[in-house]
Amino acid sequence: MLWMTGLIFLILILILFIGTPISLGLGFLGMAGIMLFLNPNLLSQLCLITYTQATSVTTLMIPLFILMAELLANSGVASDMFDTIARKLKMLPGNLAISSIVASAIFSAVCGSAPATAATIGTISIPSMIQKGYDAKFAAGLQAAGGTLGILIPPSITFIMFGIITETSIVELFMAGIIPGIFLAGLLILYVLIRIKLDPRAIDPTKIKQQEPGIIDERKERRHDLVSVLPILVLIIVVLGLLYTGIVTATESAAVGSIGAFLLVVCRRRLSLDCMRMTLLNTTKNSCMILFLMFGGLVFAFFLSAYGLPQELAGYVIAVSPNRWITYIVVMIVLLILGCFLEPVGILMITMPFIFPTLTAMDFDPIWLGVTVTIACCIGMITPPVGMNLFVLKGAVPELTLETVIKGAVPMVLILLAGLVILTVFPGISTWLPSTM
C-alpha cells in the first residue's frame, strides 16, 4: 500500500498547485479515496464525524481564544502595552528592538496566531524603530521572528489543532510551549544585544539618544504604565494558572480569557462600535477558515485511517530507517519546506496523519513532538522567499519593501533554527512543565 501514499501526496500537490483551498483539497481527496478504494457507504459517516467535531466543546475554544486576541488588538490595548514596555526598557541598548520582542511574547499569550502577532505589534514597533534610526531590515526581520511566538506561547491555535488531530492533551501542549517560547524570545533579545554591540550601524547614533515621547509627570507615568500592562499580565496568569492547576478545562479557560479581555477593554473605555465590528468580523472569518480546514482534514484523516495507510507507513519507515533521529530530521526538513508555502494549521492537517503515528511508534514523546513541529512551522513562516509572516508585515507596514523584509528575516531563520536544535537536544526544556502537572 506504500505506493498509495506517494500517489496521495502527488494528487494533493497538484490540487494545491492549481490554487484549490487546502480544506476543499483535503475533503475532496478523502471522499474520492473512500469512493474508489473503500465502501462508498462510509460516506454517510462523514456527516456524523464533522457534526460531532463541530459541536465538540474542545472546538469551541478556537473562536473564544481568537475573540480574546481580536478584542485586545482592535481596542488599542496592544499599542499602549508596547509604549509602556519601551519606556521601561529605555536604559537598555536597542530598547525598542527588545521591546518589540517582549511585547510580541506577551501578546502571543493572549493571541495564538503568528500572523496576528506580527501584524499587531509590527504596525506599532517597526515605524517607531525606523523613526528612531533603526535599520529597516533589522527592525522588519526582528518583528517577523517575534511574530512567530504567536503559535508557540499558549494559548496557541496551532497547539489546539495539533491536539485535536493527534488526540494529544491540549493542556499539556499549552504548558509545554511556555518555556520554549520564553527561551526563543530570549535568543532573539540576545541577538539584539550582540548585533548592536558588533554592528553599531544597526541604529543611527544621532537618533538613538532622542527622548522617547511619553508622560513627564512620574506619578502619572507610573499609573499609566500600571494600567497599560498589569491587566494583560493578570489575564495571562489567570488563564494559564487555571489551566495548570486543573481548576478549569482548556475550553473554560478560553471563556474566562474572552470575558476577561472584554472587561479589560470596557474598563479602559476602548469599546467602540468600530472596535466591536472589526472584532466580531475578524473572529468569524478566522474561526471559519480554521474550522473548514479542520473539517477537510477530518475527512482526509478518516480515509487514511480506514485504509490503514498511516500504520503501514509507520511500519515501513521503522523497518528501513537506520536511526530514528534520521527520520526525525527528514520530517523537520519537510515541515520547514512546507512552512514556506502553507500556514501551520494546513501543514498539520496534511502531514500529521502520516507523520505522528510514525514518530510516536519510534518512541518520540508526543508532547515534545508537538513543540518541535510547531517551531518548525514557525521557522517556515519567515523563511524567504514566500514565508507567510514576511507578506503579513509587508502589508501591515506599507513603507517596507518585500526585499527589506526578506533580507532582515535571513539571520532570524538561523537563530530560530539554532533554538530548534537546542530544544531537540534537550527535550526536557519542553516536557518539564507538563510533567509537574
Coordinates of C-alpha atoms in Angstrom, one line a residue:
M1 CA 0.0 0.0 0.0
L2 CA 3.0 2.3 0.1
W3 CA 2.5 3.3 -3.5
M4 CA -0.8 4.7 -2.4
T5 CA 1.0 7.2 0.0
G6 CA 3.1 8.6 -2.9
L7 CA 0.0 8.8 -5.1
I8 CA -2.0 10.7 -2.5
F9 CA 0.8 13.2 -1.9
L10 CA 1.2 13.7 -5.7
I11 CA -2.5 14.3 -6.2
L12 CA -2.6 16.7 -3.2
I13 CA 0.3 18.7 -4.5
L14 CA -1.4 19.0 -7.9
I15 CA -4.7 20.1 -6.2
L16 CA -2.9 22.8 -4.2
F17 CA -0.8 23.9 -7.2
I18 CA -3.9 24.9 -9.2
G19 CA -5.0 27.1 -6.3
T20 CA -7.6 24.9 -4.6
P21 CA -8.1 25.8 -0.9
I22 CA -6.5 23.3 1.4
S23 CA -9.8 22.5 3.1
L24 CA -11.5 21.6 -0.2
G25 CA -8.5 19.7 -1.5
L26 CA -8.3 17.5 1.6
G27 CA -12.0 16.9 1.7
F28 CA -12.2 16.1 -2.0
L29 CA -9.2 13.7 -1.8
G30 CA -10.7 12.0 1.3
M31 CA -14.1 11.5 -0.3
A32 CA -12.6 10.3 -3.6
G33 CA -10.4 7.8 -1.8
I34 CA -13.4 6.4 0.1
M35 CA -15.5 6.0 -3.1
L36 CA -12.6 4.5 -5.1
F37 CA -10.8 2.3 -2.6
L38 CA -13.3 1.7 0.2
N39 CA -17.0 1.3 0.6
P40 CA -19.0 4.3 -0.6
N41 CA -21.5 3.7 2.2
L42 CA -18.8 5.0 4.5
L43 CA -19.6 8.5 3.2
S44 CA -22.6 8.6 5.5
Q45 CA -20.3 8.5 8.5
L46 CA -18.6 11.7 7.4
C47 CA -21.7 13.8 8.3
L48 CA -21.6 12.3 11.8
I49 CA -17.8 12.9 12.2
T50 CA -17.9 16.5 11.1
Y51 CA -21.0 17.3 13.1
T52 CA -19.6 15.7 16.2
Q53 CA -16.4 17.7 15.9
A54 CA -18.2 20.9 15.1
T55 CA -20.4 20.6 18.3
S56 CA -17.5 19.4 20.4
V57 CA -16.7 21.5 23.5
T58 CA -13.0 21.3 22.5
T59 CA -13.6 23.0 19.2
L60 CA -15.3 25.9 21.0
M61 CA -12.0 27.2 22.4
I62 CA -10.9 28.2 18.9
P63 CA -13.3 31.1 18.4
L64 CA -13.1 32.0 22.1
F65 CA -9.3 32.4 22.0
I66 CA -9.5 34.3 18.7
L67 CA -12.1 36.6 20.2
M68 CA -9.8 37.4 23.1
A69 CA -7.0 38.3 20.8
E70 CA -9.1 40.4 18.5
L71 CA -10.6 42.4 21.4
L72 CA -7.1 43.4 22.7
A73 CA -5.7 44.1 19.2
N74 CA -8.6 46.2 17.9
S75 CA -9.1 48.2 21.1
G76 CA -5.5 49.7 21.0
V77 CA -4.5 47.9 24.2
A78 CA -1.6 46.3 22.5
S79 CA -0.3 49.7 21.3
D80 CA -0.4 51.1 24.9
M81 CA 1.4 47.9 26.1
F82 CA 4.3 48.4 23.6
D83 CA 4.7 52.1 24.5
T84 CA 4.9 51.2 28.2
I85 CA 7.4 48.4 27.7
A86 CA 9.6 50.7 25.5
R87 CA 9.7 53.3 28.3
K88 CA 10.6 50.8 31.0
L89 CA 13.5 49.4 28.9
K90 CA 14.8 52.8 27.7
M91 CA 18.1 52.4 29.6
L92 CA 19.0 49.2 27.6
P93 CA 20.8 49.5 24.2
G94 CA 18.3 48.8 21.5
N95 CA 15.4 49.2 23.8
L96 CA 12.8 49.5 21.1
A97 CA 14.0 46.3 19.4
I98 CA 13.9 44.4 22.7
S99 CA 10.5 45.9 23.5
S100 CA 9.1 44.5 20.2
I101 CA 10.2 41.0 21.3
V102 CA 8.8 41.4 24.8
A103 CA 5.6 42.9 23.5
S104 CA 5.3 40.0 20.9
A105 CA 5.8 37.4 23.7
I106 CA 3.2 39.0 25.9
F107 CA 0.7 39.5 23.1
S108 CA 1.3 35.9 22.0
A109 CA 0.0 34.8 25.4
V110 CA -3.4 36.2 24.5
C111 CA -3.4 35.8 20.8
G112 CA -2.5 32.3 19.5
S113 CA -1.7 33.4 15.9
A114 CA 1.7 34.2 14.4
P115 CA 0.4 36.5 11.6
A116 CA -1.9 38.4 14.0
T117 CA 1.0 38.9 16.4
A118 CA 3.4 40.0 13.7
A119 CA 0.8 42.4 12.2
T120 CA -0.5 43.9 15.5
I121 CA 2.9 44.5 17.1
G122 CA 4.6 45.2 13.8
T123 CA 2.4 48.1 12.9
I124 CA 3.4 49.7 16.2
S125 CA 7.0 48.7 16.7
I126 CA 8.5 48.9 13.2
P127 CA 7.6 52.6 12.4
S128 CA 8.8 53.5 15.9
M129 CA 12.1 51.8 15.3
I130 CA 12.7 53.2 11.9
Q131 CA 11.8 56.7 13.2
K132 CA 14.4 56.3 15.9
G133 CA 17.2 55.3 13.5
Y134 CA 17.0 51.5 13.5
D135 CA 18.0 49.8 10.2
A136 CA 14.7 48.9 8.4
K137 CA 16.0 45.3 7.6
F138 CA 16.9 44.8 11.3
A139 CA 13.5 46.0 12.5
A140 CA 11.4 44.1 10.0
G141 CA 13.3 40.8 10.4
L142 CA 13.2 41.0 14.2
Q143 CA 9.4 41.6 14.2
A144 CA 8.9 38.8 11.7
A145 CA 10.6 36.4 14.1
G146 CA 8.9 37.9 17.1
G147 CA 5.6 37.3 15.5
T148 CA 6.2 33.5 15.2
L149 CA 6.0 33.3 19.0
G150 CA 2.2 33.7 18.5
I151 CA 1.8 30.0 17.6
L152 CA 4.2 28.7 20.3
I153 CA 3.3 30.6 23.5
P154 CA -0.1 29.5 24.7
P155 CA -2.9 29.8 24.0
S156 CA -1.8 28.6 20.6
I157 CA -4.3 27.8 17.8
T158 CA -1.7 25.5 16.3
F159 CA -1.4 23.5 19.6
I160 CA -5.2 23.2 19.7
M161 CA -5.3 21.8 16.2
F162 CA -2.3 19.5 16.9
G163 CA -4.1 18.2 19.9
I164 CA -7.4 17.6 18.0
I165 CA -5.7 15.9 15.1
T166 CA -3.4 13.6 17.2
E167 CA -5.6 13.3 20.2
T168 CA -2.9 14.7 22.4
S169 CA -3.7 16.6 25.6
I170 CA -4.1 20.3 24.6
V171 CA -3.5 21.5 28.2
E172 CA -0.1 19.7 28.3
L173 CA 0.7 21.1 24.9
F174 CA 0.0 24.6 26.2
M175 CA 2.2 24.1 29.2
A176 CA 5.0 22.6 27.0
G177 CA 5.1 25.7 24.9
I178 CA 5.7 28.2 27.7
I179 CA 9.4 27.7 28.4
P180 CA 10.4 27.1 24.8
G181 CA 8.5 30.3 23.8
I182 CA 10.4 32.3 26.5
F183 CA 13.6 30.6 25.5
L184 CA 13.3 31.7 21.8
A185 CA 12.3 35.2 22.9
G186 CA 15.5 35.3 25.0
L187 CA 17.6 34.1 22.0
L188 CA 16.1 37.0 19.9
I189 CA 16.9 39.5 22.7
L190 CA 20.4 38.2 23.0
Y191 CA 20.8 38.6 19.2
V192 CA 19.7 42.3 19.5
L193 CA 22.3 43.0 22.2
I194 CA 25.1 41.3 20.3
R195 CA 24.1 42.8 17.0
I196 CA 24.1 46.4 18.4
K197 CA 27.4 45.7 20.1
L198 CA 29.1 44.3 17.0
D199 CA 27.3 46.4 14.4
P200 CA 26.6 50.0 15.6
R201 CA 25.2 50.8 12.2
A202 CA 22.1 48.8 13.1
I203 CA 21.0 52.0 14.9
D204 CA 21.6 55.6 13.8
P205 CA 23.6 57.1 16.8
T206 CA 22.3 60.6 16.0
K207 CA 18.7 59.4 16.8
I208 CA 19.0 56.8 19.4
K209 CA 19.5 59.2 22.2
Q210 CA 16.4 61.2 21.4
Q211 CA 14.0 61.3 24.3
E212 CA 11.1 58.9 23.8
P213 CA 7.7 60.7 23.8
G214 CA 5.8 59.9 27.0
I215 CA 4.3 61.2 30.1
I216 CA 6.5 63.6 32.0
D217 CA 4.9 63.5 35.4
E218 CA 6.4 60.4 37.2
R219 CA 3.3 59.6 39.2
K220 CA 1.1 59.8 36.1
E221 CA 3.6 57.8 34.2
R222 CA 3.6 55.0 36.8
R223 CA -0.2 55.0 36.9
H224 CA -0.4 54.9 33.1
D225 CA 2.2 52.1 32.9
L226 CA 0.4 50.1 35.6
V227 CA -2.9 50.4 33.8
S228 CA -1.4 49.5 30.4
V229 CA 0.5 46.3 31.2
L230 CA -0.7 44.9 34.6
P231 CA -4.3 43.9 33.5
I232 CA -2.9 42.0 30.5
L233 CA -0.4 40.2 32.7
V234 CA -3.1 39.3 35.2
L235 CA -5.3 38.0 32.4
I236 CA -2.4 35.8 31.1
I237 CA -1.6 34.5 34.6
V238 CA -5.3 33.7 35.4
V239 CA -5.9 31.8 32.1
L240 CA -2.6 29.8 32.3
G241 CA -2.8 29.4 36.0
L242 CA -6.3 27.9 35.9
L243 CA -5.1 25.5 33.2
Y244 CA -2.0 24.5 35.1
T245 CA -3.9 23.8 38.3
G246 CA -6.6 21.9 36.6
I247 CA -9.4 24.1 38.0
V248 CA -10.9 24.6 34.6
T249 CA -10.7 22.8 31.2
A250 CA -9.0 24.4 28.2
T251 CA -12.3 25.5 26.8
E252 CA -13.4 27.0 30.1
S253 CA -10.1 28.9 30.3
A254 CA -10.8 30.3 26.8
A255 CA -14.2 31.5 28.0
V256 CA -12.5 33.1 31.0
G257 CA -10.0 34.8 28.8
S258 CA -12.6 36.2 26.4
I259 CA -14.7 37.6 29.3
G260 CA -11.6 39.0 30.9
A261 CA -10.5 40.7 27.7
F262 CA -13.9 42.2 27.2
L263 CA -14.0 43.6 30.8
L264 CA -10.4 44.9 30.3
V265 CA -11.4 46.8 27.2
V266 CA -14.6 48.1 28.8
C267 CA -12.7 49.3 31.9
R268 CA -10.2 51.0 29.6
R269 CA -13.1 52.8 27.8
R270 CA -11.9 51.4 24.5
L271 CA -15.0 49.5 23.5
S272 CA -16.4 51.3 20.4
L273 CA -18.8 50.2 17.7
D274 CA -16.0 50.1 15.2
C275 CA -13.9 48.0 17.6
M276 CA -16.7 45.5 18.1
R277 CA -17.4 45.4 14.4
M278 CA -13.8 44.6 13.5
T279 CA -13.5 42.2 16.4
L280 CA -16.6 40.1 15.5
L281 CA -15.8 40.2 11.8
N282 CA -12.2 39.0 12.2
T283 CA -13.2 36.4 14.8
T284 CA -15.8 35.0 12.4
K285 CA -13.5 35.0 9.4
N286 CA -10.6 33.4 11.2
S287 CA -12.7 30.8 13.0
C288 CA -14.5 29.7 9.8
M289 CA -11.2 29.4 8.0
I290 CA -9.8 27.1 10.7
L291 CA -13.0 25.1 11.1
F292 CA -13.2 24.5 7.3
L293 CA -9.6 23.3 7.4
M294 CA -10.4 21.0 10.3
F295 CA -13.4 19.5 8.5
G296 CA -11.4 18.8 5.4
G297 CA -8.6 17.3 7.5
L298 CA -11.1 15.1 9.3
V299 CA -12.4 13.7 6.0
F300 CA -8.9 13.1 4.8
A301 CA -7.8 11.5 8.1
F302 CA -10.8 9.3 8.1
F303 CA -10.0 7.9 4.7
L304 CA -6.3 7.3 5.7
S305 CA -7.2 5.6 8.9
A306 CA -9.9 3.4 7.3
Y307 CA -7.4 2.4 4.6
G308 CA -4.6 1.8 7.1
L309 CA -2.0 3.9 5.4
P310 CA -0.5 5.6 8.5
Q311 CA 0.1 2.2 10.2
E312 CA 1.6 0.8 7.0
L313 CA 3.9 3.8 6.5
A314 CA 5.0 3.7 10.2
G315 CA 5.9 0.0 9.9
Y316 CA 7.8 0.5 6.7
V317 CA 9.8 3.5 8.0
I318 CA 10.7 1.7 11.2
A319 CA 11.9 -1.3 9.2
V320 CA 14.1 0.6 6.8
S321 CA 15.3 3.5 8.8
P322 CA 18.8 3.0 10.2
N323 CA 18.2 5.5 13.0
R324 CA 15.1 7.2 14.4
W325 CA 16.8 10.5 14.5
I326 CA 17.5 10.4 10.8
T327 CA 13.7 10.0 10.3
Y328 CA 13.1 12.9 12.7
I329 CA 15.5 15.2 10.8
V330 CA 13.9 14.3 7.5
V331 CA 10.5 15.1 8.9
M332 CA 11.7 18.5 10.2
I333 CA 13.2 19.4 6.8
V334 CA 9.9 18.6 5.1
L335 CA 8.0 20.7 7.6
L336 CA 10.4 23.6 7.1
I337 CA 9.9 23.5 3.4
L338 CA 6.1 23.2 3.7
G339 CA 6.1 26.2 6.1
C340 CA 7.4 28.4 3.3
F341 CA 4.2 27.8 1.4
L342 CA 1.4 26.9 3.8
E343 CA 0.1 28.1 7.1
P344 CA 0.7 25.9 10.2
V345 CA -2.8 24.6 10.5
G346 CA -2.8 23.4 6.9
I347 CA 0.6 21.7 7.4
L348 CA -0.7 19.8 10.4
M349 CA -3.8 18.7 8.5
I350 CA -1.8 17.4 5.6
T351 CA 1.2 15.8 7.4
M352 CA 0.2 14.7 10.9
P353 CA -2.0 11.7 9.9
F354 CA 1.2 10.2 8.3
I355 CA 4.0 11.7 10.5
F356 CA 2.6 11.5 14.0
P357 CA 2.0 7.7 14.1
T358 CA 5.4 7.0 12.6
L359 CA 7.3 9.2 15.1
T360 CA 5.4 8.1 18.1
A361 CA 6.0 4.4 17.1
M362 CA 9.7 5.3 17.3
D363 CA 9.2 6.3 20.9
F364 CA 9.3 10.1 20.5
D365 CA 7.3 11.9 23.1
P366 CA 4.1 13.3 21.6
I367 CA 4.1 16.5 23.7
W368 CA 7.7 17.2 22.7
L369 CA 6.8 16.4 19.1
G370 CA 4.0 19.0 19.3
V371 CA 6.5 21.7 20.3
T372 CA 9.2 20.9 17.8
V373 CA 6.7 20.5 14.9
T374 CA 5.2 23.9 15.9
I375 CA 8.7 25.5 15.9
A376 CA 9.5 24.1 12.5
C377 CA 6.3 25.7 11.2
C378 CA 7.3 28.9 12.9
I379 CA 10.6 28.9 11.0
G380 CA 8.9 28.2 7.8
M381 CA 6.7 31.2 8.2
I382 CA 9.7 33.6 8.0
T383 CA 11.8 31.6 5.5
P384 CA 12.3 33.6 2.3
P385 CA 11.1 34.0 -0.3
V386 CA 7.4 33.1 0.5
G387 CA 7.1 32.8 4.3
M388 CA 3.7 34.0 5.3
N389 CA 4.8 36.4 8.0
L390 CA 7.0 38.2 5.5
F391 CA 4.0 39.2 3.4
V392 CA 1.9 39.9 6.5
L393 CA 4.5 42.5 7.7
K394 CA 4.8 44.0 4.2
G395 CA 1.0 44.5 4.1
A396 CA 0.8 45.8 7.7
V397 CA 3.7 48.3 7.3
P398 CA 3.4 49.8 3.8
E399 CA 6.6 51.7 4.0
L400 CA 8.6 48.4 4.0
T401 CA 9.6 46.8 0.7
L402 CA 9.4 43.0 0.4
E403 CA 13.1 42.9 -0.3
T404 CA 13.8 44.7 3.0
V405 CA 11.7 42.2 5.0
I406 CA 13.3 39.2 3.3
K407 CA 16.8 40.4 3.9
G408 CA 16.0 41.1 7.5
A409 CA 14.5 37.7 8.1
V410 CA 17.5 35.7 7.0
P411 CA 19.5 35.9 10.2
M412 CA 16.3 35.3 12.2
V413 CA 15.8 32.0 10.4
L414 CA 19.3 30.9 11.6
I415 CA 18.6 32.0 15.2
L416 CA 15.3 30.0 15.3
L417 CA 17.0 27.0 13.7
A418 CA 19.6 27.1 16.5
G419 CA 16.7 27.3 19.0
L420 CA 15.1 24.2 17.4
V421 CA 18.3 22.3 17.6
I422 CA 18.8 23.1 21.3
L423 CA 15.2 22.1 22.1
T424 CA 15.7 18.9 20.1
V425 CA 18.9 18.0 22.0
F426 CA 17.4 19.0 25.4
P427 CA 13.8 17.8 25.3
G428 CA 13.4 18.4 29.0
I429 CA 13.0 22.1 28.2
S430 CA 9.6 21.3 26.7
T431 CA 8.5 18.4 28.8
W432 CA 9.4 19.5 32.3
L433 CA 6.5 21.8 33.0
P434 CA 3.8 19.4 31.7
S435 CA 5.4 16.6 33.9
T436 CA 4.8 18.7 37.0
M437 CA 1.1 18.9 36.5

